[in-house]
Amino acid sequence: MIHSKKTTKRDWVGSAGSHDHRVCIVDALDKAAALCSQRGARLTQIRRRVLELIWSNHRPIGAYSILEVLKKERTNAAPPTVYRALDFLLKQGLVHRIQSQNAFIGCPNPDPNLQHTGTFLICTDCGNAVELEETKIDRLLEISASNQGFVIESRTIEAAGLCTDCQVN
Amino acid sequence: MIHSKKTTKRDWVGSAGSHDHRVCIVDALDKAAALCSQRGARLTQIRRRVLELIWSNHRPIGAYSILEVLKKERTNAAPPTVYRALDFLLKQGLVHRIQSQNAFIGCPNPDPNLQHTGTFLICTDCGNAVELEETKIDRLLEISASNQGFVIESRTIEAAGLCTDCQVN
DNA sequence: TTATTAATTGTTATAGTATAACATTTATGA
DNA sequence: TCATAAATGTTATACTATAACAATTAATAA
């Protein structure tokens, strides 16, 4: 089987351009297994499979899209099956929720300790979402909040727009 | 009729503490009327009433909560009634969507020109949401994005936590 | 090992959020 | 006043998420 190496719109992830996505998937699953083991959390078959499906690509995926695929593999699969797995993955910080889309995306850098919340750039054309490592924004937001006497517990930062590859076209 | 002037949790808005909320409502409706007139947009009865209901307090309100009230006044009111009004108000920048709650909140400073997106502090205890005027966060986010070649079109920034009045209690 | 307990998954039902599609009415301008 | 566009009425349905209880599986202690 021959794979085209041409970069297409759909291949964009962050500023990295085309990439071998199999590596992303393997990395994510390896990190997940390691973290869960370290924490004594059980990455069951279902949970692992849901994580894998979320990592199908770099676009946020809805719970019912996950369910659609899962149903082909497990006749039993129902909404709670997916939502429970998502709850687990979210709690472990392996997955983030994209609020603006009621969808979910894999975290490429799950924190060994904390369950961080991400900062995302979401392309309105190709649909890919990139998580920024940026911490300055967080700090600035914290400062602005504390100026109002407000203490932040969690936050959502999502920017929609056009990624590099989708701008000219 | 005697009104208590005691500050309660529910009265908190931003760092302003207790306030006469009637002023908030009148201000919001006045600004809305002025802006719409200036733009040739029609602030119909329904739209005006929905805006007023959103301004009932400083907590984000869901579409179906609005509908519940509206139904008492208009037998006809149905989901599209509310969602159409919301679409209009959002487009005019008179209302913001709170993504983390699938809810809506009035904009205290609707931009005469642009339909800006807000930055919100949302108290998990009293439920009040405050819109920050902060522009530094926006700029920082834009810079981070452009470092990735990404051009932002719209964004969502919502922080959840405890407001001043709800921290000690 | 086996009994006990806790965690996970199965299953059904329903709550909550949002829009599609087409009919009717109301406002606006020619 | 007619023609057109905008707004609203109306019904149906799609999409997102959780409640509640049963059954099963895994972990732990006796």
Tab-separated table of N, CA and C in Angstrom, chain B:
chain	number	residue	atom	x	y	z
B	1	MET	N	-43.492	49.235	50.874
B	1	MET	CA	-42.647	48.037	50.858
B	1	MET	C	-41.208	48.393	51.213
B	2	ILE	N	-40.669	47.604	52.114
B	2	ILE	CA	-39.326	47.911	52.602
B	2	ILE	C	-38.294	46.955	52.017
B	3	HIS	N	-37.249	47.508	51.449
B	3	HIS	CA	-36.186	46.682	50.912
B	3	HIS	C	-35.029	46.635	51.890
B	4	SER	N	-34.561	45.433	52.143
B	4	SER	CA	-33.367	45.297	52.969
B	4	SER	C	-32.158	45.790	52.171
B	5	LYS	N	-31.281	46.499	52.849
B	5	LYS	CA	-30.084	46.977	52.158
B	5	LYS	C	-28.873	46.110	52.474
B	6	LYS	N	-29.141	45.073	53.235
B	6	LYS	CA	-28.034	44.186	53.579
B	6	LYS	C	-27.485	43.511	52.330
B	7	THR	N	-26.183	43.461	52.277
B	7	THR	CA	-25.563	42.779	51.150
B	7	THR	C	-25.641	41.272	51.351
B	8	THR	N	-26.191	40.591	50.385
B	8	THR	CA	-26.229	39.139	50.448
B	8	THR	C	-25.337	38.572	49.365
B	9	LYS	N	-25.059	37.295	49.485
B	9	LYS	CA	-24.274	36.614	48.458
B	9	LYS	C	-24.817	36.882	47.068
B	10	ARG	N	-26.109	36.809	46.979
B	10	ARG	CA	-26.765	36.908	45.681
B	10	ARG	C	-26.622	38.279	45.043
B	11	ASP	N	-26.211	39.240	45.851
B	11	ASP	CA	-26.151	40.595	45.328
B	11	ASP	C	-24.840	40.942	44.651
B	12	TRP	N	-23.867	40.075	44.836
B	12	TRP	CA	-22.552	40.381	44.335
B	12	TRP	C	-22.512	40.518	42.814
B	13	VAL	N	-21.886	41.579	42.347
B	13	VAL	CA	-21.545	41.682	40.926
B	13	VAL	C	-20.180	42.285	40.815
B	14	GLY	N	-19.250	41.510	40.363
B	14	GLY	CA	-17.885	41.971	40.187
B	14	GLY	C	-17.358	42.456	41.511
B	15	SER	N	-16.579	43.502	41.474
B	15	SER	CA	-16.005	44.022	42.698
B	15	SER	C	-16.887	45.132	43.239
B	16	ALA	N	-18.063	45.262	42.685
B	16	ALA	CA	-18.908	46.403	43.014
B	16	ALA	C	-19.776	46.174	44.254
B	17	GLY	N	-19.845	44.942	44.692
B	17	GLY	CA	-20.693	44.658	45.834
B	17	GLY	C	-22.154	44.876	45.479
B	18	SER	N	-22.941	45.117	46.484
B	18	SER	CA	-24.377	45.300	46.286
B	18	SER	C	-24.638	46.521	45.400
B	19	HIS	N	-25.742	46.480	44.695
B	19	HIS	CA	-26.051	47.591	43.786
B	19	HIS	C	-27.537	47.621	43.495
B	20	ASP	N	-27.964	48.708	42.903
B	20	ASP	CA	-29.360	48.802	42.492
B	20	ASP	C	-29.488	48.193	41.099
B	21	HIS	N	-29.987	46.995	41.061
B	21	HIS	CA	-29.973	46.278	39.794
B	21	HIS	C	-30.931	46.868	38.763
B	22	ARG	N	-31.917	47.605	39.247
B	22	ARG	CA	-32.833	48.235	38.283
B	22	ARG	C	-32.081	49.128	37.306
B	23	VAL	N	-31.014	49.724	37.816
B	23	VAL	CA	-30.198	50.594	36.960
B	23	VAL	C	-29.523	49.774	35.855
B	24	CYS	N	-29.030	48.607	36.249
B	24	CYS	CA	-28.405	47.719	35.260
B	24	CYS	C	-29.369	47.427	34.122
B	25	ILE	N	-30.598	47.094	34.510
B	25	ILE	CA	-31.597	46.706	33.508
B	25	ILE	C	-31.931	47.862	32.583
B	26	VAL	N	-32.228	49.000	33.201
B	26	VAL	CA	-32.583	50.174	32.400
B	26	VAL	C	-31.440	50.553	31.465
B	27	ASP	N	-30.237	50.573	31.994
B	27	ASP	CA	-29.063	50.880	31.180
B	27	ASP	C	-28.968	49.961	29.977
B	28	ALA	N	-29.070	48.668	30.257
B	28	ALA	CA	-28.907	47.671	29.203
B	28	ALA	C	-29.960	47.862	28.115
B	29	LEU	N	-31.207	48.096	28.538
B	29	LEU	CA	-32.283	48.243	27.557
B	29	LEU	C	-32.137	49.535	26.767
B	30	ASP	N	-31.699	50.562	27.452
B	30	ASP	CA	-31.485	51.838	26.760
B	30	ASP	C	-30.383	51.720	25.711
B	31	LYS	N	-29.292	51.158	26.135
B	31	LYS	CA	-28.179	50.986	25.198
B	31	LYS	C	-28.581	50.126	24.010
B	32	ALA	N	-29.339	49.085	24.306
B	32	ALA	CA	-29.781	48.186	23.238
B	32	ALA	C	-30.646	48.939	22.238
B	33	ALA	N	-31.589	49.729	22.759
B	33	ALA	CA	-32.487	50.485	21.880
B	33	ALA	C	-31.690	51.452	21.018
B	34	ALA	N	-30.746	52.134	21.647
B	34	ALA	CA	-29.933	53.115	20.925
B	34	ALA	C	-29.120	52.444	19.825
B	35	LEU	N	-28.460	51.376	20.181
B	35	LEU	CA	-27.617	50.678	19.212
B	35	LEU	C	-28.428	50.137	18.034
B	36	CYS	N	-29.553	49.531	18.347
B	36	CYS	CA	-30.372	48.945	17.298
B	36	CYS	C	-30.897	50.019	16.355
B	37	SER	N	-31.374	51.079	16.956
B	37	SER	CA	-31.877	52.184	16.146
B	37	SER	C	-30.781	52.699	15.222
B	38	GLN	N	-29.620	52.894	15.804
B	38	GLN	CA	-28.468	53.395	15.047
B	38	GLN	C	-28.096	52.462	13.893
B	39	ARG	N	-28.362	51.184	14.084
B	39	ARG	CA	-27.978	50.195	13.069
B	39	ARG	C	-29.120	49.823	12.139
B	40	GLY	N	-30.285	50.338	12.406
B	40	GLY	CA	-31.433	49.939	11.602
B	40	GLY	C	-31.865	48.516	11.887
B	41	ALA	N	-31.520	48.037	13.086
B	41	ALA	CA	-31.948	46.693	13.494
B	41	ALA	C	-33.187	46.840	14.359
B	42	ARG	N	-34.095	45.898	14.224
B	42	ARG	CA	-35.368	46.037	14.944
B	42	ARG	C	-35.373	45.304	16.278
B	43	LEU	N	-35.402	46.084	17.337
B	43	LEU	CA	-35.520	45.495	18.673
B	43	LEU	C	-37.008	45.309	18.962
B	44	THR	N	-37.540	44.209	18.471
B	44	THR	CA	-38.973	43.941	18.614
B	44	THR	C	-39.326	43.647	20.068
B	45	GLN	N	-40.620	43.543	20.320
B	45	GLN	CA	-41.104	43.255	21.678
B	45	GLN	C	-40.470	41.997	22.249
B	46	ILE	N	-40.521	40.938	21.457
B	46	ILE	CA	-39.965	39.674	21.926
B	46	ILE	C	-38.491	39.813	22.251
B	47	ARG	N	-37.758	40.400	21.323
B	47	ARG	CA	-36.312	40.536	21.508
B	47	ARG	C	-35.994	41.385	22.732
B	48	ARG	N	-36.743	42.462	22.875
B	48	ARG	CA	-36.532	43.333	24.016
B	48	ARG	C	-36.842	42.614	25.322
B	49	ARG	N	-37.911	41.852	25.294
B	49	ARG	CA	-38.325	41.137	26.499
B	49	ARG	C	-37.316	40.050	26.865
B	50	VAL	N	-36.808	39.361	25.869
B	50	VAL	CA	-35.806	38.328	26.123
B	50	VAL	C	-34.547	38.965	26.718
B	51	LEU	N	-34.158	40.095	26.164
B	51	LEU	CA	-32.991	40.796	26.707
B	51	LEU	C	-33.230	41.176	28.161
B	52	GLU	N	-34.438	41.643	28.421
B	52	GLU	CA	-34.793	42.039	29.781
B	52	GLU	C	-34.724	40.855	30.737
B	53	LEU	N	-35.210	39.728	30.274
B	53	LEU	CA	-35.188	38.523	31.115
B	53	LEU	C	-33.754	38.073	31.381
B	54	ILE	N	-32.917	38.194	30.366
B	54	ILE	CA	-31.505	37.834	30.546
B	54	ILE	C	-30.877	38.735	31.601
B	55	TRP	N	-31.356	39.959	31.630
B	55	TRP	CA	-30.824	40.922	32.596
B	55	TRP	C	-31.506	40.848	33.967
B	56	SER	N	-32.311	39.848	34.184
B	56	SER	CA	-32.972	39.685	35.481
B	56	SER	C	-31.977	39.737	36.624
B	57	ASN	N	-30.812	39.185	36.353
B	57	ASN	CA	-29.746	39.202	37.346
B	57	ASN	C	-28.419	39.030	36.613
B	58	HIS	N	-27.352	38.782	37.387
B	58	HIS	CA	-26.045	38.687	36.748
B	58	HIS	C	-25.586	37.242	36.591
B	59	ARG	N	-26.551	36.347	36.597
B	59	ARG	CA	-26.208	34.950	36.392
B	59	ARG	C	-26.586	34.533	34.970
B	60	PRO	N	-25.714	33.786	34.328
B	60	PRO	CA	-26.062	33.276	33.001
B	60	PRO	C	-27.378	32.504	33.077
B	61	ILE	N	-28.214	32.678	32.064
B	61	ILE	CA	-29.517	32.021	32.061
B	61	ILE	C	-29.656	31.143	30.822
B	62	GLY	N	-30.257	29.993	30.978
B	62	GLY	CA	-30.428	29.075	29.859
B	62	GLY	C	-31.639	29.447	29.007
B	63	ALA	N	-31.616	29.004	27.767
B	63	ALA	CA	-32.686	29.343	26.831
B	63	ALA	C	-34.038	28.858	27.330
B	64	TYR	N	-34.038	27.680	27.947
B	64	TYR	CA	-35.314	27.115	28.388
B	64	TYR	C	-35.828	27.761	29.673
B	65	SER	N	-34.940	28.384	30.416
B	65	SER	CA	-35.393	29.168	31.571
B	65	SER	C	-36.074	30.435	31.085
B	66	ILE	N	-35.511	31.008	30.050
B	66	ILE	CA	-36.130	32.187	29.446
B	66	ILE	C	-37.503	31.800	28.919
B	67	LEU	N	-37.538	30.669	28.224
B	67	LEU	CA	-38.786	30.204	27.622
B	67	LEU	C	-39.886	30.013	28.662
B	68	GLU	N	-39.481	29.456	29.798
B	68	GLU	CA	-40.423	29.187	30.880
B	68	GLU	C	-41.177	30.455	31.286
B	69	VAL	N	-40.426	31.524	31.440
B	69	VAL	CA	-41.039	32.797	31.812
B	69	VAL	C	-41.862	33.365	30.662
B	70	LEU	N	-41.285	33.291	29.488
B	70	LEU	CA	-41.925	33.871	28.307
B	70	LEU	C	-43.281	33.224	28.028
B	71	LYS	N	-43.380	31.948	28.327
B	71	LYS	CA	-44.602	31.200	28.059
B	71	LYS	C	-45.789	31.743	28.847
B	72	LYS	N	-45.481	32.292	30.033
B	72	LYS	CA	-46.547	32.838	30.862
B	72	LYS	C	-47.138	34.102	30.245
B	73	GLU	N	-46.354	34.723	29.385
B	73	GLU	CA	-46.773	35.987	28.792
B	73	GLU	C	-47.274	35.809	27.364
B	74	ARG	N	-46.735	34.803	26.692
B	74	ARG	CA	-47.115	34.532	25.300
B	74	ARG	C	-47.390	33.043	25.175
B	75	THR	N	-48.618	32.688	25.026
B	75	THR	CA	-48.971	31.276	24.910
B	75	THR	C	-48.170	30.621	23.788
B	76	ASN	N	-47.860	31.422	22.788
B	76	ASN	CA	-47.217	30.899	21.583
B	76	ASN	C	-45.756	30.524	21.757
B	77	ALA	N	-45.135	31.079	22.773
B	77	ALA	CA	-43.686	30.929	22.890
B	77	ALA	C	-43.235	29.484	22.801
B	78	ALA	N	-42.254	29.257	21.976
B	78	ALA	CA	-41.684	27.927	21.759
B	78	ALA	C	-40.167	28.084	21.662
B	79	PRO	N	-39.428	26.973	21.684
B	79	PRO	CA	-37.972	27.100	21.613
B	79	PRO	C	-37.471	28.061	20.527
B	80	PRO	N	-37.976	27.943	19.291
B	80	PRO	CA	-37.462	28.863	18.261
B	80	PRO	C	-37.693	30.334	18.604
B	81	THR	N	-38.758	30.610	19.321
B	81	THR	CA	-39.026	31.995	19.724
B	81	THR	C	-37.832	32.546	20.478
B	82	VAL	N	-37.373	31.764	21.435
B	82	VAL	CA	-36.262	32.201	22.267
B	82	VAL	C	-34.947	32.183	21.496
B	83	TYR	N	-34.705	31.105	20.781
B	83	TYR	CA	-33.417	30.993	20.089
B	83	TYR	C	-33.252	32.036	18.991
B	84	ARG	N	-34.362	32.397	18.359
B	84	ARG	CA	-34.259	33.456	17.344
B	84	ARG	C	-33.928	34.791	17.980
B	85	ALA	N	-34.568	35.051	19.092
B	85	ALA	CA	-34.271	36.304	19.802
B	85	ALA	C	-32.810	36.299	20.253
B	86	LEU	N	-32.376	35.163	20.763
B	86	LEU	CA	-30.984	35.055	21.213
B	86	LEU	C	-30.022	35.264	20.040
B	87	ASP	N	-30.334	34.673	18.900
B	87	ASP	CA	-29.477	34.849	17.727
B	87	ASP	C	-29.327	36.326	17.395
B	88	PHE	N	-30.468	37.006	17.432
B	88	PHE	CA	-30.441	38.436	17.140
B	88	PHE	C	-29.586	39.192	18.152
B	89	LEU	N	-29.837	38.943	19.412
B	89	LEU	CA	-29.129	39.664	20.476
B	89	LEU	C	-27.630	39.359	20.451
B	90	LEU	N	-27.292	38.120	20.128
B	90	LEU	CA	-25.880	37.748	20.023
B	90	LEU	C	-25.239	38.483	18.854
B	91	LYS	N	-25.949	38.512	17.741
B	91	LYS	CA	-25.401	39.157	16.554
B	91	LYS	C	-25.189	40.654	16.799
B	92	GLN	N	-26.080	41.243	17.562
B	92	GLN	CA	-25.959	42.671	17.871
B	92	GLN	C	-24.960	42.914	18.995
B	93	GLY	N	-24.438	41.857	19.547
B	93	GLY	CA	-23.448	42.015	20.617
B	93	GLY	C	-24.065	42.482	21.932
B	94	LEU	N	-25.352	42.277	22.088
B	94	LEU	CA	-26.033	42.707	23.310
B	94	LEU	C	-26.004	41.610	24.365
B	95	VAL	N	-25.699	40.431	23.901
B	95	VAL	CA	-25.692	39.262	24.777
B	95	VAL	C	-24.475	38.401	24.435
B	96	HIS	N	-23.935	37.760	25.449
B	96	HIS	CA	-22.841	36.826	25.218
B	96	HIS	C	-23.300	35.419	25.570
B	97	ARG	N	-22.672	34.474	24.891
B	97	ARG	CA	-22.936	33.092	25.219
B	97	ARG	C	-21.883	32.620	26.216
B	98	ILE	N	-22.320	31.958	27.280
B	98	ILE	CA	-21.386	31.348	28.220
B	98	ILE	C	-21.283	29.869	27.855
B	99	GLN	N	-20.207	29.557	27.168
B	99	GLN	CA	-20.059	28.221	26.592
B	99	GLN	C	-20.042	27.125	27.649
B	100	SER	N	-19.409	27.411	28.784
B	100	SER	CA	-19.264	26.364	29.787
B	100	SER	C	-20.586	26.029	30.463
B	101	GLN	N	-21.615	26.815	30.185
B	101	GLN	CA	-22.907	26.548	30.817
B	101	GLN	C	-24.063	26.440	29.834
B	102	ASN	N	-23.759	26.521	28.537
B	102	ASN	CA	-24.831	26.600	27.548
B	102	ASN	C	-25.876	27.605	28.018
B	103	ALA	N	-25.396	28.790	28.318
B	103	ALA	CA	-26.293	29.811	28.844
B	103	ALA	C	-25.891	31.179	28.307
B	104	PHE	N	-26.677	32.184	28.668
B	104	PHE	CA	-26.495	33.495	28.080
B	104	PHE	C	-26.486	34.585	29.146
B	105	ILE	N	-25.727	35.635	28.852
B	105	ILE	CA	-25.650	36.733	29.815
B	105	ILE	C	-25.601	38.052	29.065
B	106	GLY	N	-26.163	39.075	29.664
B	106	GLY	CA	-26.185	40.384	29.015
B	106	GLY	C	-24.812	41.019	28.993
B	107	CYS	N	-24.552	41.765	27.923
B	107	CYS	CA	-23.278	42.473	27.827
B	107	CYS	C	-23.461	43.881	28.378
B	108	PRO	N	-22.688	44.251	29.382
B	108	PRO	CA	-22.848	45.562	29.997
B	108	PRO	C	-22.269	46.687	29.156
B	109	ASN	N	-21.403	46.325	28.233
B	109	ASN	CA	-20.774	47.349	27.398
B	109	ASN	C	-20.775	46.970	25.924
B	110	PRO	N	-21.939	46.918	25.338
B	110	PRO	CA	-22.007	46.532	23.926
B	110	PRO	C	-21.232	47.526	23.077
B	111	ASP	N	-20.396	47.000	22.242
B	111	ASP	CA	-19.553	47.842	21.405
B	111	ASP	C	-20.376	48.467	20.283
B	112	PRO	N	-20.259	49.787	20.094
B	112	PRO	CA	-21.018	50.468	19.054
B	112	PRO	C	-20.708	49.915	17.663
B	113	ASN	N	-19.505	49.436	17.488
B	113	ASN	CA	-19.123	48.948	16.173
B	113	ASN	C	-19.064	47.433	16.102
B	114	LEU	N	-18.175	46.915	16.925
B	114	LEU	CA	-17.888	45.493	16.815
B	114	LEU	C	-18.726	44.652	17.759
B	115	GLN	N	-18.853	43.412	17.375
B	115	GLN	CA	-19.479	42.435	18.241
B	115	GLN	C	-18.356	41.709	18.977
B	116	HIS	N	-17.919	42.258	20.081
B	116	HIS	CA	-16.783	41.683	20.799
B	116	HIS	C	-17.175	40.408	21.537
B	117	THR	N	-16.171	39.626	21.852
B	117	THR	CA	-16.428	38.457	22.690
B	117	THR	C	-15.849	38.763	24.067
B	118	GLY	N	-16.499	38.290	25.090
B	118	GLY	CA	-16.126	38.689	26.443
B	118	GLY	C	-15.159	37.753	27.134
B	119	THR	N	-14.644	38.244	28.244
B	119	THR	CA	-13.819	37.433	29.141
B	119	THR	C	-14.551	37.407	30.474
B	120	PHE	N	-14.848	36.208	30.962
B	120	PHE	CA	-15.750	36.117	32.113
B	120	PHE	C	-15.164	35.437	33.337
B	121	LEU	N	-15.544	35.989	34.484
B	121	LEU	CA	-15.275	35.334	35.756
B	121	LEU	C	-16.623	34.852	36.288
B	122	ILE	N	-16.725	33.575	36.506
B	122	ILE	CA	-18.007	33.007	36.898
B	122	ILE	C	-17.884	32.339	38.259
B	123	CYS	N	-18.637	32.827	39.216
B	123	CYS	CA	-18.551	32.276	40.566
B	123	CYS	C	-19.327	30.967	40.674
B	124	THR	N	-18.638	29.945	41.155
B	124	THR	CA	-19.277	28.628	41.249
B	124	THR	C	-20.234	28.546	42.428
B	125	ASP	N	-20.163	29.551	43.315
B	125	ASP	CA	-21.036	29.530	44.486
B	125	ASP	C	-22.313	30.325	44.233
B	126	CYS	N	-22.176	31.613	43.966
B	126	CYS	CA	-23.375	32.439	43.780
B	126	CYS	C	-23.857	32.440	42.331
B	127	GLY	N	-22.997	32.012	41.417
B	127	GLY	CA	-23.415	31.905	40.025
B	127	GLY	C	-23.248	33.164	39.203
B	128	ASN	N	-22.920	34.263	39.873
B	128	ASN	CA	-22.761	35.505	39.129
B	128	ASN	C	-21.568	35.469	38.182
B	129	ALA	N	-21.735	36.143	37.047
B	129	ALA	CA	-20.654	36.223	36.065
B	129	ALA	C	-20.320	37.680	35.804
B	130	VAL	N	-19.046	37.968	35.779
B	130	VAL	CA	-18.590	39.328	35.506
B	130	VAL	C	-17.767	39.341	34.237
B	131	GLU	N	-18.022	40.313	33.410
B	131	GLU	CA	-17.248	40.435	32.176
B	131	GLU	C	-16.071	41.370	32.411
B	132	LEU	N	-14.879	40.884	32.158
B	132	LEU	CA	-13.679	41.715	32.313
B	132	LEU	C	-13.488	42.586	31.077
B	133	GLU	N	-12.899	43.753	31.301
B	133	GLU	CA	-12.625	44.634	30.163
B	133	GLU	C	-11.248	44.349	29.569
B	134	GLU	N	-10.496	43.585	30.331
B	134	GLU	CA	-9.140	43.160	29.962
B	134	GLU	C	-8.892	42.998	28.454
B	135	THR	N	-7.901	43.689	27.946
B	135	THR	CA	-7.551	43.499	26.539
B	135	THR	C	-6.181	42.843	26.400
B	136	LYS	N	-5.421	42.861	27.504
B	136	LYS	CA	-4.079	42.273	27.452
B	136	LYS	C	-4.134	40.785	27.155
B	137	ILE	N	-5.102	40.118	27.761
B	137	ILE	CA	-5.232	38.677	27.553
B	137	ILE	C	-5.489	38.388	26.081
B	138	ASP	N	-6.383	39.189	25.510
B	138	ASP	CA	-6.666	39.050	24.089
B	138	ASP	C	-5.402	39.170	23.259
B	139	ARG	N	-4.635	40.211	23.562
B	139	ARG	CA	-3.428	40.454	22.766
B	139	ARG	C	-2.437	39.328	22.909
B	140	LEU	N	-2.292	38.870	24.150
B	140	LEU	CA	-1.355	37.781	24.411
B	140	LEU	C	-1.784	36.515	23.655
B	141	LEU	N	-3.060	36.291	23.670
B	141	LEU	CA	-3.584	35.118	22.972
B	141	LEU	C	-3.340	35.247	21.470
B	142	GLU	N	-3.544	36.461	20.961
B	142	GLU	CA	-3.302	36.713	19.539
B	142	GLU	C	-1.847	36.459	19.165
B	143	ILE	N	-0.965	36.908	20.043
B	143	ILE	CA	0.466	36.716	19.794
B	143	ILE	C	0.822	35.232	19.808
B	144	SER	N	0.347	34.541	20.827
B	144	SER	CA	0.611	33.108	20.909
B	144	SER	C	0.100	32.396	19.664
B	145	ALA	N	-1.068	32.828	19.229
B	145	ALA	CA	-1.662	32.215	18.048
B	145	ALA	C	-0.810	32.496	16.811
B	146	SER	N	-0.407	33.747	16.664
B	146	SER	CA	0.327	34.100	15.449
B	146	SER	C	1.700	33.448	15.419
B	147	ASN	N	2.204	33.107	16.576
B	147	ASN	CA	3.449	32.338	16.623
B	147	ASN	C	3.277	30.978	15.968
B	148	GLN	N	2.056	30.530	15.919
B	148	GLN	CA	1.754	29.254	15.282
B	148	GLN	C	1.203	29.476	13.875
B	149	GLY	N	1.191	30.733	13.461
B	149	GLY	CA	0.629	31.053	12.156
B	149	GLY	C	-0.886	31.037	12.141
B	150	PHE	N	-1.461	31.127	13.302
B	150	PHE	CA	-2.910	31.015	13.439
B	150	PHE	C	-3.545	32.397	13.575
B	151	VAL	N	-4.602	32.641	12.845
B	151	VAL	CA	-5.302	33.927	12.925
B	151	VAL	C	-6.645	33.752	13.625
B	152	ILE	N	-6.799	34.427	14.747
B	152	ILE	CA	-8.007	34.272	15.555
B	152	ILE	C	-9.172	35.088	15.011
B	153	GLU	N	-10.335	34.462	14.976
B	153	GLU	CA	-11.536	35.173	14.553
B	153	GLU	C	-12.467	35.431	15.738
B	154	SER	N	-12.549	34.474	16.611
B	154	SER	CA	-13.371	34.668	17.810
B	154	SER	C	-12.798	33.816	18.923
B	155	ARG	N	-13.195	34.107	20.127
B	155	ARG	CA	-12.593	33.353	21.210
B	155	ARG	C	-13.520	33.270	22.412
B	156	THR	N	-13.251	32.310	23.244
B	156	THR	CA	-14.019	32.069	24.458
B	156	THR	C	-13.057	32.041	25.624
B	157	ILE	N	-13.245	32.931	26.582
B	157	ILE	CA	-12.434	32.877	27.796
B	157	ILE	C	-13.365	32.936	28.994
B	158	GLU	N	-13.389	31.854	29.721
B	158	GLU	CA	-14.264	31.777	30.888
B	158	GLU	C	-13.498	31.159	32.057
B	159	ALA	N	-13.467	31.866	33.161
B	159	ALA	CA	-12.814	31.326	34.351
B	159	ALA	C	-13.867	31.067	35.414
B	160	ALA	N	-13.815	29.888	35.991
B	160	ALA	CA	-14.733	29.555	37.072
B	160	ALA	C	-13.970	29.579	38.384
B	161	GLY	N	-14.615	30.008	39.442
B	161	GLY	CA	-13.958	30.078	40.742
B	161	GLY	C	-14.841	30.763	41.755
B	162	LEU	N	-14.208	31.347	42.754
B	162	LEU	CA	-14.978	31.996	43.810
B	162	LEU	C	-14.787	33.506	43.798
B	163	CYS	N	-15.905	34.204	43.844
B	163	CYS	CA	-15.841	35.663	43.903
B	163	CYS	C	-15.523	36.090	45.338
B	164	THR	N	-15.232	37.355	45.487
B	164	THR	CA	-14.859	37.893	46.795
B	164	THR	C	-15.808	37.446	47.899
B	165	ASP	N	-17.073	37.684	47.664
B	165	ASP	CA	-18.063	37.453	48.715
B	165	ASP	C	-18.272	35.990	49.056
B	166	CYS	N	-17.896	35.111	48.155
B	166	CYS	CA	-18.180	33.695	48.390
B	166	CYS	C	-16.969	32.916	48.895
B	167	GLN	N	-15.861	33.600	49.062
B	167	GLN	CA	-14.648	32.873	49.443
B	167	GLN	C	-14.613	32.427	50.900
B	168	VAL	N	-14.931	33.323	51.801
B	168	VAL	CA	-14.802	33.011	53.220
B	168	VAL	C	-15.887	32.056	53.691
B	169	ASN	N	-17.047	32.229	53.119
B	169	ASN	CA	-18.235	31.575	53.664
B	169	ASN	C	-18.308	30.059	53.524
